[in-house]
């Protein structure tokens, strides 16, 4: 049974699962083989914005679960970063190493265009700027493309920078200094973001444990470490969780803080770029009980969002860098609130975002010239 046939049988459960979401679009283009899902979680703050992930999902449910969780995370990320966008995300079924074609991304661009400005998208895990150059031929709602094409360039650069600021803030709270030298970090995933984080940590004088299913990436970072006189030890399987490091830096996929992994952790903090690191909020509670400081993922990894949102206002590199730097202070404030109220860091971050969204709902009832007046709805 193919994944979309399966979707027909689960329509009721889809409706149940989307009780928090505004819209889900299932995309099927037999000509190019595109099968994708776009999820829009909440547009109170503005049109939905979020990257598009490509993965060889085994089932429809797995993909749906992923896109629903990721799009909700974007609502919170946009609120935390104080950008005027809502939460959305897309997933494409397929192996990014073998199944991509330009035509597939053009077809995806057409589906995005059909949403008429309700959803803006760009790169995420498994997709690259090149893919979205193809998509951008079909719609204006594409971000994260090269400057030569009117975009802001590789959004994983500010994402990685933001992770470094997040690590400095975390280091400050745990070790009393934001100097990262002499500390050991375990990085899971050496892709667009993780590799750049690894380079910057090595250049700051840190040592690493690294893990990636792509052996080339592991070899390349080990070579880089050797040149700098630092160490990057390769770990695989569950050793990535059990490594004797100071901080665990997840930069691959979500759900990695779960019942199986949590007891293996020997680190003092978890802070990385992966979206939805906690399998459930309960795992944030367990980390707190174990005395492991958790940096809410959507605060730490907002650098890419900050850049792609800025593209839509007219890209300004200095502005992006300055907003990305503020991840340091935002995270310290979340840590402070969590400590004051004796709650988990994810609860503190969620509370801040939910308040921002509630406050904005009140103001959204004001008419502004960019909005269509209600009396114009029939025209
Ligand atoms: N690209 C960006 O600007 C942003 C990315 N993120 C999140 O950060 C994470 C990484 O994103 P990218 O670097 O863009 O993705 P990517 O696709 O470039 O890199 C992911 C890396 O993880 C590796 N990987 C896959 N399975 C693995 C496993 N079992 N163990 C170890 N490594 C494994 C892949 O081989 C790849 O090198 C994702 O969760 C993404 O949603 C969040 C915000 C922005
Ligand atoms: O970083 C991007 O390209 C878009 C934002 C996003 O999808 C994310 O932060 O997960």
mmCIF file of C-alpha atoms in Angstrom, residues 262 282-294 338-339 341-345 347:
data_model
loop_
_atom_site.group_PDB
_atom_site.id
_atom_site.type_symbol
_atom_site.label_atom_id
_atom_site.label_comp_id
_atom_site.label_asym_id
_atom_site.label_seq_id
_atom_site.Cartn_x
_atom_site.Cartn_y
_atom_site.Cartn_z
ATOM 1 C CA UNK A 262 17.556 9.968 28.903
ATOM 2 C CA UNK A 282 7.491 15.131 30.307
ATOM 3 C CA UNK A 283 11.057 14.500 29.153
ATOM 4 C CA UNK A 284 11.834 18.148 29.946
ATOM 5 C CA UNK A 285 10.731 17.397 33.500
ATOM 6 C CA UNK A 286 12.986 14.325 33.697
ATOM 7 C CA UNK A 287 15.979 16.353 32.460
ATOM 8 C CA UNK A 288 15.271 18.927 35.179
ATOM 9 C CA UNK A 289 15.129 16.203 37.849
ATOM 10 C CA UNK A 290 18.446 14.837 36.606
ATOM 11 C CA UNK A 291 19.987 18.317 36.851
ATOM 12 C CA UNK A 292 20.548 18.551 33.085
ATOM 13 C CA UNK A 293 19.874 22.045 31.733
ATOM 14 C CA UNK A 294 17.784 21.953 28.540
ATOM 15 C CA UNK A 338 12.427 28.758 34.849
ATOM 16 C CA UNK A 339 14.606 29.075 37.946
ATOM 17 C CA UNK A 341 9.158 29.800 39.022
ATOM 18 C CA UNK A 342 10.693 26.360 39.547
ATOM 19 C CA UNK A 343 9.400 25.118 36.192
ATOM 20 C CA UNK A 344 11.159 23.446 33.273
ATOM 21 C CA UNK A 345 12.902 25.584 30.695
ATOM 22 C CA UNK A 347 7.530 25.415 30.160
#
